[in-house]
């Protein structure tokens, strides 16, 4: 992204999602699986993990066959296992013992957001879905 586009994106992201204080990581993937932007706990997602996330983003969410998603988050070498608890046509929701992932399909690819305890999953889901709706508009 150009510096101006990056600045505009970060302003939009901050104003419409991060100010809620409900998410602690964001990753934007293109339809081809390229990481366009990341920050927070999802900033260091490894390139090898992009493929599995891209597969989830590009498939019909309800057709996703896996029950878990494993990611090394927050610069940790060990992977966190997230258990998928709900799938819709355009979104997928997963939780670990102390964190959660929300994956929403958008026209340019998908947005992945993480949240951690004590944030309640329904509040994080609502904030991310509202943000995804803005991106779809």
Coordinates of C-alpha atoms in Angstrom, one line a residue:
X1 CA 0.0 0.0 0.0
X2 CA 1.1 3.5 -0.7
X3 CA 1.9 5.7 2.4
X4 CA -1.2 7.8 1.8
X5 CA -3.4 4.7 1.4
X6 CA -1.9 3.1 4.4
X7 CA -2.5 6.2 6.5
X8 CA -6.2 6.4 5.3
X9 CA -6.7 2.7 6.0
X10 CA -5.2 3.0 9.5
X11 CA -7.4 6.0 10.3
X12 CA -10.5 4.1 9.0
X13 CA -9.5 1.0 11.0
X14 CA -8.8 3.0 14.2
X15 CA -12.0 5.1 14.0
X16 CA -14.3 2.2 13.1
X17 CA -12.9 -0.8 14.9
X18 CA -9.9 -0.3 17.2
X19 CA -11.5 2.5 19.2
X20 CA -14.0 -0.1 20.5
X21 CA -11.1 -1.7 22.5
X22 CA -12.6 -5.1 21.7
X23 CA -10.1 -6.5 19.3
X24 CA -6.3 -6.9 19.8
X25 CA -5.3 -8.0 16.4
X26 CA -6.2 -7.4 12.8
X27 CA -5.1 -9.0 9.5
X28 CA -6.4 -8.2 6.0
X29 CA -5.8 -10.9 3.4
X30 CA -6.4 -10.6 -0.3
X31 CA -8.4 -13.2 -2.3
X32 CA -5.0 -14.5 -3.5
X33 CA -3.8 -14.9 0.1
X34 CA -1.4 -12.0 0.2
X35 CA -1.2 -10.2 3.6
X36 CA -2.2 -6.6 2.9
X37 CA -2.1 -5.3 6.4
X38 CA -1.7 -6.7 9.9
X39 CA -1.2 -5.3 13.4
X40 CA -1.4 -6.3 17.0
X41 CA -1.5 -10.0 17.9
X42 CA -2.0 -11.0 14.2
X43 CA 0.9 -8.9 13.0
X44 CA 3.3 -11.9 12.9
X45 CA 1.2 -14.5 11.2
X46 CA 3.7 -16.6 9.2
X47 CA 3.4 -16.9 5.5
X48 CA 2.8 -20.6 5.8
X49 CA -0.3 -19.9 7.9
X50 CA -1.7 -17.5 5.3
X51 CA -2.6 -20.4 3.0
X52 CA -4.9 -22.1 5.6
X53 CA -6.5 -18.8 6.3
X54 CA -6.9 -18.0 2.6
X55 CA -8.6 -21.4 2.1
X56 CA -11.1 -20.6 4.9
X57 CA -11.7 -17.1 3.4
X58 CA -12.2 -18.3 -0.1
X59 CA -14.4 -21.3 0.6
X60 CA -18.1 -21.2 1.5
X61 CA -17.8 -20.8 5.3
X62 CA -20.4 -23.4 5.9
X63 CA -18.5 -25.8 3.7
X64 CA -15.3 -25.5 5.8
X65 CA -14.6 -29.0 7.0
X66 CA -12.0 -28.4 9.7
X67 CA -13.0 -28.0 13.3
X68 CA -9.9 -26.1 14.4
X69 CA -7.6 -23.4 13.2
X70 CA -4.0 -23.3 14.6
X71 CA -2.1 -20.0 14.5
X72 CA 1.1 -18.7 16.2
X73 CA -0.1 -15.4 17.5
X74 CA 1.4 -12.6 19.5
X75 CA 5.0 -13.5 18.4
X76 CA 4.8 -16.8 20.2
X77 CA 6.5 -19.9 18.7
X78 CA 3.8 -22.2 20.0
X79 CA 0.5 -22.3 18.1
X80 CA -2.8 -21.6 19.7
X81 CA -5.6 -24.0 18.7
X82 CA -8.9 -22.2 18.1
X83 CA -12.0 -24.3 18.0
X84 CA -14.6 -23.3 15.4
X85 CA -18.0 -22.8 17.1
X86 CA -20.0 -21.2 14.4
X87 CA -20.0 -20.7 10.6
X88 CA -22.2 -18.6 8.5
X89 CA -22.2 -17.8 4.8
X90 CA -19.6 -15.0 5.2
X91 CA -18.1 -15.5 8.6
X92 CA -16.4 -18.0 10.8
X93 CA -16.0 -17.8 14.6
X94 CA -13.5 -19.7 16.7
X95 CA -12.3 -19.7 20.3
X96 CA -9.4 -20.9 22.4
X97 CA -9.3 -21.0 26.1
X98 CA -8.5 -17.3 26.4
X99 CA -8.9 -15.8 23.0
X100 CA -11.0 -15.8 19.9
X101 CA -10.9 -15.3 16.1
X102 CA -13.4 -13.8 13.8
X103 CA -13.0 -14.3 10.1
X104 CA -15.3 -12.2 7.7
X105 CA -15.3 -12.4 4.0
X106 CA -15.2 -9.0 2.3
X107 CA -15.1 -8.2 -1.5
X108 CA -11.3 -7.9 -1.6
X109 CA -10.6 -11.0 0.5
X110 CA -11.1 -11.4 4.2
X111 CA -10.5 -9.7 7.5
X112 CA -9.4 -11.6 10.5
X113 CA -9.6 -10.2 14.0
X114 CA -8.5 -11.6 17.3
X115 CA -9.8 -10.7 20.8
X116 CA -8.8 -11.9 24.3
X117 CA -10.4 -12.3 27.7
X118 CA -12.1 -10.6 29.3
X119 CA -13.8 -9.4 26.1
X120 CA -17.0 -11.3 25.5
X121 CA -17.3 -13.0 22.2
X122 CA -20.7 -11.5 21.3
X123 CA -19.4 -8.0 21.7
X124 CA -16.3 -8.6 19.6
X125 CA -18.3 -10.4 16.9
X126 CA -20.8 -7.4 16.7
X127 CA -17.9 -4.9 16.4
X128 CA -16.1 -6.9 13.7
X129 CA -19.3 -7.6 11.7
X130 CA -20.2 -3.9 11.8
X131 CA -16.7 -3.1 10.5
X132 CA -16.9 -5.7 7.8
X133 CA -20.3 -4.3 6.7
X134 CA -18.6 -0.9 6.3
X135 CA -15.9 -2.5 4.1
X136 CA -18.6 -4.2 2.0
X137 CA -20.5 -0.9 1.5

